[in-house]
Amino acid sequence: MSAQSRAMTFGIVVGNRGFFPDHLAKTGREEIISTLEKAGARAIVLSPEESKYGAVETYDESLRCAELFKKHADQIDGIIVTLPNFGEERGIVDAIRLSGLQVPVLVQATPDRSDNMTIAVRRDSFCGKMSACNNMMQYGIKYSLTTLHTESVDSAEFKADLEWFSAVCRIVKGLKNLKIGAIGARPAAFNTVRYSERILETSGISVDTLDLSEVFGRIHRMNDHDDVAQEKLKAIKSYVTTQGIPDEALLKMAKLGAVIDQWMKQTHSTISAVQCWTSMEEYFGVVPCTVMSMMSNNLIPSACEVDVPGVLSMYMLALASGTPSALLDWNNNYGSDPNKCVCFHCSNLPKHFFREVKMDYQEIIAGTVGKLNTFGTCVGRVKAGVMSYARFSTDDRRGVIRGYTGPGRFTDDPLETFGGAGVAEIPQLQKLLKYICHEAFEHHVAANFSDVSKSIHEAAVRYLGWESRYHPALED
């Protein structure tokens, strides 16, 4: 099941302040539950039997709400604070603090009707939202805001905000206690993919390493007819066209894939980055591209050239969208168009990225190690569609994780080349390229067929404590 198709679960805090119309708390609770149900999400919220209208106002009600959240802590992806009236700010923040949950929080306020603001129906949620946010700041609670200051939970705006916030929650939850497998050493010629394990560890992200000698040793001990090897061989043949690829090379790929699968399961590693050249080709005789492509296509991203921060960026996009990510090079200009470029790898792109794809040999490395040692690439043209890109890296001098993200699209513009390649159109691309070079970011960038860059940015700056630049710029 993909991250996006998994049903989201939200803890709901319904704000209420008694000297405002508290019947609004009753209907507000019912409305948010109905909205979440229509979105396929689950609400964890106090019942009318547990508190007045199932809302939170008094400290006792905060305690009950906190206990309910604790009971479902493993299930709750995020918290939604809904303000059908002004709301008691102390009750709201106490409930969140006492629950002990460290999850994203979305604050929503329901608008008043300008044609009916009598004492019986006036909400003042517009004002109450400011007080709730002020108290969350005082309590050290991190929170997100809806697009509009006030918006009804049954509005198109809130529906879009709920999708955006759900993606934020998936990113934050997915990166918690994440383990990344680094398979092989960084290619000697690629200083650009250096990174700091220690800085990643400050965000709860660990790296497990596996030397290629161990990979080759485990493969050597594996019989050609072992079930795991044959199952992987069958999976490879059903994944991509293998016409013209030697059987010996396909079996090598199958054993490689089986060994990586076993090791990642043993170490509880979720995603991986692999030394894809040139030791693999010189001393084993295939490229690992298809094996990595299959993992990425199954939402288990795998990055080439042991780019650990690169695969982390891929994973953030996959968590947000529920669809496969790829690691690409910002590689070539596209004629004289300043807002278009060629994104390329040679390639381990997931099948999801291609119009059509086949297995072939790696033309670049073949010139060094010979064609027969480079079978296993996934070759084809990247399809057209909306895309998001992201790149986060460790800044070792300042001891921070920093990056950038933004929207773009892959186009149908003509392109004759090899590997896996597509033409990308990025708003104000020249400005982005100057930023990448001035700030010394890598030439690798993660991409995904989705529109989730705003969720990536929000998760990074609001909840992960990372530095993020949104390109070209956020409206707010």
Short mmCIF file of C-alpha atoms in Angstrom, two decimals:
data_model
loop_
_atom_site.label_atom_id
_atom_site.label_comp_id
_atom_site.label_asym_id
_atom_site.label_seq_id
_atom_site.Cartn_x
_atom_site.Cartn_y
_atom_site.Cartn_z
CA MET A 1 0.00 0.00 0.00
CA SER A 2 1.38 3.41 -0.96
CA ALA A 3 1.90 6.17 1.55
CA GLN A 4 -0.82 8.24 -0.07
CA SER A 5 -3.40 5.46 -0.19
CA ARG A 6 -2.90 4.66 3.48
CA ALA A 7 -5.78 6.11 5.52
CA MET A 8 -4.65 9.08 7.58
CA THR A 9 -5.57 9.35 11.26
CA PHE A 10 -5.91 12.75 12.92
CA GLY A 11 -6.32 13.71 16.54
CA ILE A 12 -9.01 16.42 16.64
CA VAL A 13 -9.14 19.21 19.22
CA VAL A 14 -12.45 21.05 19.01
CA GLY A 15 -12.05 24.46 20.59
CA ASN A 16 -14.86 25.99 22.63
CA ARG A 17 -15.27 29.02 24.87
CA GLY A 18 -18.41 28.98 26.93
CA PHE A 19 -19.51 32.60 26.66
CA PHE A 20 -19.57 32.23 22.86
CA PRO A 21 -22.38 30.17 21.30
CA ASP A 22 -21.33 26.68 22.35
CA HIS A 23 -23.82 25.00 20.05
CA LEU A 24 -21.30 25.93 17.36
CA ALA A 25 -18.82 23.57 19.01
CA LYS A 26 -21.34 20.77 18.63
CA THR A 27 -21.93 21.38 14.93
CA GLY A 28 -18.23 22.15 14.34
CA ARG A 29 -17.25 18.77 15.74
CA GLU A 30 -19.77 17.02 13.52
CA GLU A 31 -18.60 18.94 10.46
CA ILE A 32 -14.90 18.13 10.86
CA ILE A 33 -15.66 14.44 11.44
CA SER A 34 -17.84 14.36 8.31
CA THR A 35 -15.17 16.12 6.24
CA LEU A 36 -12.46 13.67 7.32
CA GLU A 37 -14.69 10.68 6.64
CA LYS A 38 -15.35 11.96 3.10
CA ALA A 39 -11.57 12.28 2.64
CA GLY A 40 -11.08 8.68 3.78
CA ALA A 41 -9.41 9.77 7.03
CA ARG A 42 -10.10 8.76 10.60
CA ALA A 43 -10.80 11.16 13.47
CA ILE A 44 -9.71 10.54 17.07
CA VAL A 45 -11.87 12.98 19.02
CA LEU A 46 -13.64 13.23 22.36
CA SER A 47 -17.27 12.13 22.38
CA PRO A 48 -20.12 14.30 23.72
CA GLU A 49 -20.21 11.92 26.68
CA GLU A 50 -16.55 12.62 27.51
CA SER A 51 -16.77 16.41 27.36
CA LYS A 52 -19.31 19.11 26.60
CA TYR A 53 -20.17 18.56 22.93
CA GLY A 54 -16.93 16.59 22.55
CA ALA A 55 -14.97 19.85 22.66
CA VAL A 56 -12.07 21.01 24.85
CA GLU A 57 -12.42 23.99 27.19
CA THR A 58 -11.56 23.11 30.79
CA TYR A 59 -8.37 21.58 32.12
CA ASP A 60 -10.26 18.37 32.95
CA GLU A 61 -11.37 18.16 29.33
CA SER A 62 -7.79 18.75 28.21
CA LEU A 63 -6.69 15.83 30.38
CA ARG A 64 -9.34 13.57 28.85
CA CYS A 65 -8.37 14.60 25.33
CA ALA A 66 -4.69 14.01 26.09
CA GLU A 67 -5.40 10.54 27.45
CA LEU A 68 -7.41 9.71 24.34
CA PHE A 69 -4.52 10.83 22.13
CA LYS A 70 -2.02 8.84 24.20
CA LYS A 71 -4.16 5.74 23.75
CA HIS A 72 -3.95 6.14 19.97
CA ALA A 73 -0.45 7.65 19.80
CA ASP A 74 0.90 5.02 17.40
CA GLN A 75 -1.93 5.71 14.96
CA ILE A 76 -2.17 9.51 15.01
CA ASP A 77 -0.38 11.12 12.05
CA GLY A 78 -1.19 14.72 12.97
CA ILE A 79 -3.46 16.93 15.04
CA ILE A 80 -6.12 19.28 13.69
CA VAL A 81 -7.29 22.12 15.90
CA THR A 82 -10.70 23.27 14.69
CA LEU A 83 -12.20 26.50 15.98
CA PRO A 84 -15.96 26.68 15.37
CA ASN A 85 -16.00 29.60 17.83
CA PHE A 86 -13.28 31.65 19.55
CA GLY A 87 -12.04 28.62 21.50
CA GLU A 88 -10.38 28.37 24.88
CA GLU A 89 -6.69 28.70 23.98
CA ARG A 90 -5.47 27.19 27.26
CA GLY A 91 -7.60 24.09 26.82
CA ILE A 92 -6.27 23.58 23.31
CA VAL A 93 -2.58 23.87 24.11
CA ASP A 94 -2.87 21.90 27.35
CA ALA A 95 -4.49 19.00 25.49
CA ILE A 96 -1.66 18.92 22.95
CA ARG A 97 1.13 19.31 25.51
CA LEU A 98 -0.28 16.72 27.91
CA SER A 99 -0.70 14.18 25.09
CA GLY A 100 3.08 14.16 24.57
CA LEU A 101 2.58 13.81 20.81
CA GLN A 102 5.28 15.28 18.57
CA VAL A 103 3.29 15.44 15.35
CA PRO A 104 2.34 18.25 12.96
CA VAL A 105 -0.57 20.45 14.05
CA LEU A 106 -2.96 22.26 11.68
CA VAL A 107 -5.02 25.20 12.97
CA GLN A 108 -8.35 25.83 11.23
CA ALA A 109 -10.89 28.56 12.05
CA THR A 110 -14.46 28.60 10.71
CA PRO A 111 -15.58 31.91 9.14
CA ASP A 112 -18.47 34.06 10.32
CA ARG A 113 -21.27 35.00 7.96
CA SER A 114 -21.28 38.72 7.30
CA ASP A 115 -25.06 38.65 6.82
CA ASN A 116 -25.69 37.08 10.21
CA MET A 117 -23.44 38.04 13.12
CA THR A 118 -25.94 38.14 15.95
CA ILE A 119 -24.97 37.06 19.44
CA ALA A 120 -26.61 33.69 18.84
CA VAL A 121 -24.35 32.67 15.92
CA ARG A 122 -21.30 34.92 15.97
CA ARG A 123 -18.12 32.82 16.08
CA ASP A 124 -15.13 35.17 16.49
CA SER A 125 -12.91 32.28 15.30
CA PHE A 126 -11.03 34.85 13.20
CA CYS A 127 -9.77 36.36 16.46
CA GLY A 128 -9.54 33.14 18.45
CA LYS A 129 -7.10 31.62 15.94
CA MET A 130 -4.56 34.31 16.82
CA SER A 131 -4.87 33.53 20.53
CA ALA A 132 -4.51 29.80 19.92
CA CYS A 133 -1.37 30.35 17.81
CA ASN A 134 0.07 32.72 20.41
CA ASN A 135 -0.33 30.10 23.11
CA MET A 136 1.17 27.36 20.95
CA MET A 137 4.20 29.57 20.47
CA GLN A 138 4.44 30.03 24.24
CA TYR A 139 4.17 26.26 24.80
CA GLY A 140 6.74 25.46 22.11
CA ILE A 141 4.21 23.62 19.95
CA LYS A 142 4.99 23.64 16.21
CA TYR A 143 1.97 24.28 14.03
CA SER A 144 0.80 24.91 10.46
CA LEU A 145 -1.83 27.30 9.11
CA THR A 146 -4.56 26.93 6.52
CA THR A 147 -4.25 28.87 3.24
CA LEU A 148 -6.95 31.34 4.28
CA HIS A 149 -7.11 32.68 7.82
CA THR A 150 -10.68 31.38 8.09
CA GLU A 151 -12.14 28.65 5.89
CA SER A 152 -15.03 26.23 6.29
CA VAL A 153 -14.12 22.58 6.69
CA ASP A 154 -16.43 21.71 3.81
CA SER A 155 -14.75 24.22 1.46
CA ALA A 156 -12.53 23.49 -1.53
CA GLU A 157 -9.76 25.44 0.21
CA PHE A 158 -9.81 23.20 3.27
CA LYS A 159 -9.94 20.07 1.11
CA ALA A 160 -6.72 21.20 -0.60
CA ASP A 161 -5.18 22.16 2.74
CA LEU A 162 -6.03 18.75 4.17
CA GLU A 163 -4.21 17.04 1.27
CA TRP A 164 -1.22 19.34 1.76
CA PHE A 165 -1.17 18.77 5.53
CA SER A 166 -1.55 15.00 5.12
CA ALA A 167 1.59 14.99 2.97
CA VAL A 168 3.43 17.01 5.65
CA CYS A 169 2.39 14.45 8.25
CA ARG A 170 3.55 11.52 6.10
CA ILE A 171 6.96 13.11 5.65
CA VAL A 172 7.45 13.80 9.34
CA LYS A 173 6.28 10.35 10.37
CA GLY A 174 8.25 8.61 7.63
CA LEU A 175 11.55 10.23 8.61
CA LYS A 176 11.18 9.40 12.30
CA ASN A 177 13.95 6.93 13.24
CA LEU A 178 14.73 6.37 9.56
CA LYS A 179 17.60 4.04 8.64
CA ILE A 180 19.39 4.49 5.33
CA GLY A 181 21.56 1.77 3.82
CA ALA A 182 24.82 2.99 2.24
CA ILE A 183 26.04 0.15 0.03
CA GLY A 184 29.65 0.56 -1.07
CA ALA A 185 32.01 3.51 -0.89
CA ARG A 186 31.51 6.89 -2.51
CA PRO A 187 33.06 6.89 -6.01
CA ALA A 188 36.50 8.44 -5.57
CA ALA A 189 35.85 11.03 -8.28
CA PHE A 190 32.66 12.28 -6.60
CA ASN A 191 33.61 14.57 -3.73
CA THR A 192 30.30 16.28 -4.45
CA VAL A 193 28.29 13.58 -2.66
CA ARG A 194 30.14 13.85 0.64
CA TYR A 195 27.83 14.22 3.62
CA SER A 196 27.79 14.03 7.41
CA GLU A 197 26.25 11.02 9.14
CA ARG A 198 26.51 12.88 12.44
CA ILE A 199 24.39 15.80 11.24
CA LEU A 200 21.75 13.40 9.90
CA GLU A 201 21.77 11.68 13.29
CA THR A 202 20.71 14.93 14.98
CA SER A 203 17.43 14.54 13.07
CA GLY A 204 17.06 10.90 14.09
CA ILE A 205 18.27 9.57 10.74
CA SER A 206 20.84 6.75 10.91
CA VAL A 207 23.07 5.28 8.21
CA ASP A 208 24.07 1.61 8.07
CA THR A 209 26.98 0.70 5.77
CA LEU A 210 27.75 -2.39 3.72
CA ASP A 211 31.05 -2.86 1.86
CA LEU A 212 30.87 -4.13 -1.71
CA SER A 213 33.26 -6.94 -0.78
CA GLU A 214 30.54 -8.26 1.54
CA VAL A 215 27.97 -7.95 -1.24
CA PHE A 216 30.14 -9.88 -3.68
CA GLY A 217 30.99 -12.43 -0.99
CA ARG A 218 27.32 -13.11 -0.22
CA ILE A 219 26.58 -13.40 -3.92
CA HIS A 220 29.42 -15.90 -4.32
CA ARG A 221 27.88 -18.06 -1.59
CA MET A 222 24.46 -18.00 -3.25
CA ASN A 223 23.54 -20.93 -5.50
CA ASP A 224 22.20 -20.11 -8.95
CA HIS A 225 19.04 -22.07 -8.16
CA ASP A 226 18.38 -20.61 -4.71
CA ASP A 227 14.77 -19.58 -4.37
CA VAL A 228 15.61 -15.94 -3.60
CA ALA A 229 17.77 -15.67 -6.72
CA GLN A 230 15.18 -17.27 -8.98
CA GLU A 231 12.34 -15.20 -7.54
CA LYS A 232 14.30 -12.01 -8.15
CA LEU A 233 15.18 -13.15 -11.67
CA LYS A 234 11.49 -13.69 -12.39
CA ALA A 235 10.67 -10.25 -10.99
CA ILE A 236 13.32 -8.58 -13.18
CA LYS A 237 12.01 -10.21 -16.33
CA SER A 238 8.45 -9.13 -15.55
CA TYR A 239 9.55 -5.59 -14.68
CA VAL A 240 11.36 -4.54 -17.86
CA THR A 241 12.03 -5.78 -21.38
CA THR A 242 15.25 -7.82 -21.31
CA GLN A 243 15.55 -8.80 -24.96
CA GLY A 244 19.20 -9.07 -25.99
CA ILE A 245 20.52 -9.17 -22.41
CA PRO A 246 22.73 -12.23 -21.66
CA ASP A 247 21.26 -14.74 -19.20
CA GLU A 248 24.48 -14.61 -17.18
CA ALA A 249 24.07 -10.86 -16.64
CA LEU A 250 20.41 -11.24 -15.64
CA LEU A 251 21.30 -13.87 -13.05
CA LYS A 252 23.99 -11.60 -11.62
CA MET A 253 21.45 -8.83 -11.26
CA ALA A 254 19.03 -11.21 -9.58
CA LYS A 255 21.60 -12.32 -7.02
CA LEU A 256 22.62 -8.73 -6.38
CA GLY A 257 19.01 -7.75 -5.80
CA ALA A 258 18.41 -10.70 -3.50
CA VAL A 259 21.46 -9.88 -1.38
CA ILE A 260 20.49 -6.21 -1.06
CA ASP A 261 16.91 -7.18 -0.13
CA GLN A 262 18.13 -9.57 2.55
CA TRP A 263 20.61 -7.08 4.02
CA MET A 264 18.09 -4.24 4.16
CA LYS A 265 15.61 -6.49 5.90
CA GLN A 266 18.25 -7.65 8.41
CA THR A 267 19.34 -4.09 9.22
CA HIS A 268 15.83 -2.57 9.07
CA SER A 269 17.06 -0.11 6.45
CA THR A 270 14.19 1.54 4.60
CA ILE A 271 15.99 3.17 1.66
CA SER A 272 19.43 2.85 0.09
CA ALA A 273 22.25 4.52 -1.79
CA VAL A 274 24.58 2.35 -3.87
CA GLN A 275 28.12 2.55 -5.27
CA CYS A 276 27.07 2.02 -8.86
CA TRP A 277 30.42 2.55 -10.61
CA THR A 278 33.02 1.37 -11.45
CA SER A 279 33.87 -1.35 -8.96
CA MET A 280 30.54 -3.06 -9.60
CA GLU A 281 31.26 -3.31 -13.32
CA GLU A 282 34.96 -4.16 -13.13
CA TYR A 283 34.73 -6.85 -10.46
CA PHE A 284 31.19 -8.17 -10.77
CA GLY A 285 30.18 -7.50 -14.37
CA VAL A 286 26.81 -5.68 -14.33
CA VAL A 287 25.38 -2.30 -13.40
CA PRO A 288 22.91 -2.27 -10.47
CA CYS A 289 20.51 0.14 -12.21
CA THR A 290 17.57 -2.22 -12.77
CA VAL A 291 17.72 -3.55 -9.22
CA MET A 292 17.69 0.03 -7.91
CA SER A 293 14.95 1.05 -10.35
CA MET A 294 12.72 -1.74 -9.04
CA MET A 295 13.22 -0.64 -5.45
CA SER A 296 12.42 2.98 -6.27
CA ASN A 297 9.36 1.94 -8.24
CA ASN A 298 8.13 0.10 -5.14
CA LEU A 299 8.47 3.29 -3.04
CA ILE A 300 11.77 2.07 -1.56
CA PRO A 301 14.01 4.75 -3.10
CA SER A 302 17.55 3.85 -4.10
CA ALA A 303 20.08 6.49 -5.17
CA CYS A 304 23.20 6.06 -7.22
CA GLU A 305 26.76 7.13 -6.37
CA VAL A 306 26.13 6.57 -2.63
CA ASP A 307 24.23 9.88 -2.51
CA VAL A 308 22.66 9.40 0.91
CA PRO A 309 21.15 12.91 1.16
CA GLY A 310 19.90 12.38 -2.38
CA VAL A 311 17.93 9.27 -1.47
CA LEU A 312 16.63 11.08 1.62
CA SER A 313 15.26 13.77 -0.72
CA MET A 314 13.74 11.07 -2.94
CA TYR A 315 12.05 9.52 0.07
CA MET A 316 10.54 12.82 1.22
CA LEU A 317 8.90 13.21 -2.18
CA ALA A 318 7.69 9.60 -2.20
CA LEU A 319 6.23 9.94 1.29
CA ALA A 320 4.42 13.12 0.34
CA SER A 321 2.98 11.86 -2.94
CA GLY A 322 2.73 8.10 -2.55
CA THR A 323 4.42 7.73 -5.96
CA PRO A 324 7.97 6.75 -7.02
CA SER A 325 10.84 9.24 -7.02
CA ALA A 326 14.00 9.40 -9.11
CA LEU A 327 17.43 10.95 -8.63
CA LEU A 328 18.48 12.98 -11.65
CA ASP A 329 21.28 15.24 -12.79
CA TRP A 330 20.62 18.86 -13.61
CA ASN A 331 22.50 17.93 -16.74
CA ASN A 332 22.19 20.08 -19.88
CA ASN A 333 20.74 23.26 -21.25
CA TYR A 334 17.84 22.76 -23.66
CA GLY A 335 18.71 24.92 -26.61
CA SER A 336 18.32 28.61 -25.83
CA ASP A 337 15.22 28.32 -23.60
CA PRO A 338 16.29 29.80 -20.23
CA ASN A 339 13.55 27.98 -18.31
CA LYS A 340 14.16 24.49 -19.70
CA CYS A 341 16.92 21.97 -19.11
CA VAL A 342 17.70 18.30 -19.64
CA CYS A 343 17.43 16.09 -16.56
CA PHE A 344 19.30 12.83 -17.02
CA HIS A 345 20.69 9.69 -15.47
CA CYS A 346 22.21 6.71 -17.15
CA SER A 347 19.84 5.22 -15.61
CA ASN A 348 18.17 3.67 -12.61
CA LEU A 349 14.98 5.72 -12.94
CA PRO A 350 11.85 3.88 -11.77
CA LYS A 351 9.62 2.49 -14.49
CA HIS A 352 6.96 4.97 -13.37
CA PHE A 353 9.02 7.77 -14.94
CA PHE A 354 9.14 6.44 -18.51
CA ARG A 355 6.92 6.52 -21.56
CA GLU A 356 8.51 3.21 -22.52
CA VAL A 357 11.53 1.50 -21.01
CA LYS A 358 13.87 -1.36 -21.85
CA MET A 359 17.00 -2.83 -20.33
CA ASP A 360 20.25 -2.00 -22.10
CA TYR A 361 23.95 -1.47 -21.42
CA GLN A 362 25.52 1.64 -19.86
CA GLU A 363 27.08 3.58 -22.73
CA ILE A 364 29.25 5.89 -20.62
CA ILE A 365 30.98 3.26 -18.46
CA ALA A 366 31.18 0.76 -21.33
CA GLY A 367 33.96 2.85 -22.83
CA THR A 368 36.07 2.06 -19.77
CA VAL A 369 35.10 -1.45 -18.65
CA GLY A 370 33.55 -2.91 -21.82
CA LYS A 371 29.96 -3.37 -22.94
CA LEU A 372 29.62 -6.93 -21.59
CA ASN A 373 30.20 -5.65 -18.05
CA THR A 374 27.55 -2.88 -18.16
CA PHE A 375 24.21 -4.54 -18.84
CA GLY A 376 21.35 -3.52 -16.55
CA THR A 377 20.44 0.10 -17.25
CA CYS A 378 16.83 1.23 -17.69
CA VAL A 379 16.71 3.27 -20.87
CA GLY A 380 13.89 5.45 -22.16
CA ARG A 381 12.34 8.89 -22.43
CA VAL A 382 10.85 10.48 -19.31
CA LYS A 383 7.12 11.06 -19.79
CA ALA A 384 5.48 14.48 -19.64
CA GLY A 385 3.69 15.67 -16.52
CA VAL A 386 3.66 17.87 -13.45
CA MET A 387 6.68 17.34 -11.21
CA SER A 388 8.15 18.42 -7.91
CA TYR A 389 11.86 18.49 -7.20
CA ALA A 390 13.82 18.59 -3.94
CA ARG A 391 17.39 18.52 -2.71
CA PHE A 392 18.45 18.45 0.94
CA SER A 393 22.06 18.07 2.07
CA THR A 394 24.21 18.36 5.18
CA ASP A 395 26.13 21.59 5.56
CA ASP A 396 29.10 20.32 7.53
CA ARG A 397 30.61 23.73 8.22
CA ARG A 398 27.48 25.09 9.86
CA GLY A 399 26.18 21.79 11.21
CA VAL A 400 22.74 22.02 9.59
CA ILE A 401 20.59 20.23 7.03
CA ARG A 402 19.55 22.57 4.25
CA GLY A 403 17.94 22.33 0.86
CA TYR A 404 15.52 23.61 -1.73
CA THR A 405 12.31 22.48 -3.37
CA GLY A 406 9.79 23.69 -5.91
CA PRO A 407 7.37 22.86 -8.73
CA GLY A 408 7.97 22.25 -12.40
CA ARG A 409 6.97 19.92 -15.22
CA PHE A 410 8.46 17.44 -17.64
CA THR A 411 7.64 18.31 -21.25
CA ASP A 412 7.14 16.52 -24.56
CA ASP A 413 9.92 18.52 -26.22
CA PRO A 414 12.01 16.43 -28.65
CA LEU A 415 15.23 14.96 -27.30
CA GLU A 416 17.63 12.48 -28.87
CA THR A 417 20.07 11.02 -26.35
CA PHE A 418 20.81 7.86 -24.38
CA GLY A 419 20.04 6.73 -20.82
CA GLY A 420 16.99 8.00 -18.99
CA ALA A 421 16.34 11.60 -19.92
CA GLY A 422 13.62 14.23 -20.00
CA VAL A 423 13.17 17.92 -20.63
CA ALA A 424 12.16 19.84 -17.50
CA GLU A 425 10.58 23.27 -17.44
CA ILE A 426 11.17 25.19 -14.21
CA PRO A 427 9.87 28.71 -13.52
CA GLN A 428 12.77 31.17 -13.27
CA LEU A 429 15.24 28.33 -13.83
CA GLN A 430 18.24 30.63 -14.24
CA LYS A 431 17.60 32.09 -10.78
CA LEU A 432 17.45 28.56 -9.33
CA LEU A 433 20.67 27.54 -11.08
CA LYS A 434 22.48 30.57 -9.67
CA TYR A 435 21.18 29.67 -6.21
CA ILE A 436 22.41 26.08 -6.58
CA CYS A 437 25.87 27.24 -7.64
CA HIS A 438 26.21 30.11 -5.17
CA GLU A 439 25.14 27.85 -2.29
CA ALA A 440 27.25 24.94 -3.59
CA PHE A 441 24.52 22.31 -3.82
CA GLU A 442 25.13 19.05 -5.65
CA HIS A 443 24.21 18.44 -9.29
CA HIS A 444 21.86 15.67 -8.15
CA VAL A 445 18.18 16.47 -7.58
CA ALA A 446 15.26 14.26 -6.58
CA ALA A 447 12.13 14.45 -8.70
CA ASN A 448 8.59 13.12 -8.49
CA PHE A 449 5.49 13.27 -10.69
CA SER A 450 3.40 15.27 -8.21
CA ASP A 451 2.67 18.72 -6.85
CA VAL A 452 3.94 18.31 -3.28
CA SER A 453 6.80 20.80 -3.05
CA LYS A 454 4.91 23.04 -0.61
CA SER A 455 4.44 20.06 1.72
CA ILE A 456 8.16 19.27 1.45
CA HIS A 457 9.03 22.87 2.37
CA GLU A 458 6.57 23.00 5.29
CA ALA A 459 7.75 19.71 6.77
CA ALA A 460 11.40 20.75 6.48
CA VAL A 461 11.21 24.22 8.01
CA ARG A 462 8.31 23.80 10.43
CA TYR A 463 8.81 20.35 11.90
CA LEU A 464 12.23 18.98 10.97
CA GLY A 465 14.11 22.17 11.84
CA TRP A 466 15.93 22.25 8.49
CA GLU A 467 16.65 25.20 6.25
CA SER A 468 14.62 25.18 3.05
CA ARG A 469 14.30 27.56 0.12
CA TYR A 470 11.09 27.38 -1.90
CA HIS A 471 11.57 28.25 -5.57
CA PRO A 472 10.53 30.50 -7.16
CA ALA A 473 8.85 31.93 -4.02
CA LEU A 474 5.88 31.30 -1.74
CA GLU A 475 2.99 33.69 -2.09
CA ASP A 476 2.94 34.27 1.65
#
